[in-house]
Short mmCIF file of C-alpha atoms in Angstrom, two decimals:
data_model
loop_
_atom_site.label_atom_id
_atom_site.label_comp_id
_atom_site.label_asym_id
_atom_site.label_seq_id
_atom_site.Cartn_x
_atom_site.Cartn_y
_atom_site.Cartn_z
CA MET A 290 50.20 84.08 140.73
CA THR A 291 53.28 86.23 140.42
CA GLN A 292 56.55 85.31 138.96
CA LYS A 293 59.71 86.13 140.91
CA THR A 294 62.13 87.79 138.74
CA SER A 295 65.78 88.53 139.55
CA PRO A 296 66.95 92.12 139.52
CA PRO A 297 69.01 93.13 136.50
CA HIS A 298 72.77 92.13 136.94
CA ALA A 299 75.16 95.12 136.99
CA PRO A 300 78.60 94.78 135.91
CA ALA A 301 81.21 94.62 138.73
CA THR A 302 82.57 97.98 139.67
CA LEU A 303 85.17 99.45 141.92
CA THR A 304 84.74 103.09 143.34
CA VAL A 305 87.96 105.19 143.06
CA LYS A 306 87.91 108.77 144.23
CA GLY A 307 84.20 108.84 144.19
CA ARG A 308 83.94 107.44 140.44
CA ASP A 309 82.61 103.96 139.68
CA ILE A 310 85.06 102.25 137.47
CA ARG A 311 84.08 98.79 135.94
CA MET A 312 86.34 95.96 136.68
CA ARG A 313 86.70 94.99 133.04
CA THR A 314 87.92 98.66 132.24
CA LEU A 315 90.53 98.37 135.13
CA GLY A 316 91.89 95.05 133.82
CA ILE A 317 92.09 96.35 130.23
CA VAL A 318 94.05 99.53 131.51
CA LEU A 319 96.31 97.32 133.61
CA LEU A 320 96.91 94.84 130.88
CA THR A 321 97.75 97.73 128.44
CA ALA A 322 100.13 99.15 130.94
CA VAL A 323 101.97 96.15 131.36
CA SER A 324 102.11 95.52 127.59
CA ILE A 325 103.52 98.98 126.95
CA TRP A 326 106.09 98.40 129.72
CA PHE A 327 107.14 95.02 128.32
CA ILE A 328 107.63 96.58 124.80
CA ALA A 329 109.76 99.33 126.19
CA VAL A 330 112.00 97.08 128.00
CA ASN A 331 112.66 94.80 125.01
CA THR A 332 114.87 96.99 122.70
CA GLU A 333 117.42 94.48 121.25
CA THR A 334 117.27 93.83 117.50
CA VAL A 335 115.94 90.40 116.24
CA THR A 336 115.89 88.60 112.94
CA ILE A 337 112.32 87.40 111.79
CA ARG A 338 111.57 84.94 108.99
CA LEU A 339 108.48 86.25 107.19
CA TRP A 340 107.72 83.14 104.96
CA ILE A 341 110.72 83.71 102.63
CA PRO A 342 112.57 86.85 103.57
CA LEU A 343 114.54 87.45 106.62
CA VAL A 344 113.79 90.84 108.31
CA THR A 345 115.84 92.56 111.09
CA LEU A 346 113.91 94.87 113.25
CA PRO A 347 113.91 96.15 116.94
CA LEU A 348 111.99 93.76 119.16
CA TRP A 349 109.99 96.72 120.40
CA ALA A 350 108.66 97.36 116.90
CA VAL A 351 107.61 93.62 116.40
CA LEU A 352 105.89 93.61 119.78
CA ALA A 353 104.20 96.92 118.95
CA VAL A 354 102.82 95.62 115.57
CA THR A 355 101.66 92.42 117.38
CA LEU A 356 99.93 94.36 120.06
CA LEU A 357 98.20 96.52 117.58
CA ALA A 358 97.06 93.67 115.44
CA GLY A 359 95.67 91.88 118.40
CA LEU A 360 93.86 94.97 119.52
CA ALA A 361 92.40 95.55 116.19
CA LEU A 362 91.36 91.86 115.85
CA GLY A 363 89.77 92.03 119.33
CA VAL A 364 87.71 95.16 118.59
CA PHE A 365 86.48 93.68 115.24
CA LEU A 366 85.44 90.40 116.81
CA THR A 367 83.71 92.38 119.69
CA ARG A 368 81.83 94.62 117.22
CA ARG A 369 80.89 91.59 115.18
CA ARG A 370 79.44 89.69 118.08
CA SER A 371 77.50 92.63 119.49
CA THR A 372 75.56 93.18 116.11
CA ARG A 373 74.35 89.60 115.95
#
């Protein structure tokens, strides 16, 4: 008897100007663009308590550091998960 096997599942893609773009890549690009826009719009100064000291910084700097920390953590966790 032969076993029926399903064909390998390919990731979802979208064709733009003759090139296949993965939906995940499109989502990441869109989320990054919205994040950069959000950072650029918020330019006022804020005061943040870092455990003990109070620090006054522009809000865009705080948001940019938070975005970079989140990206670094996401890359770290993704690479760690893929090596298992």
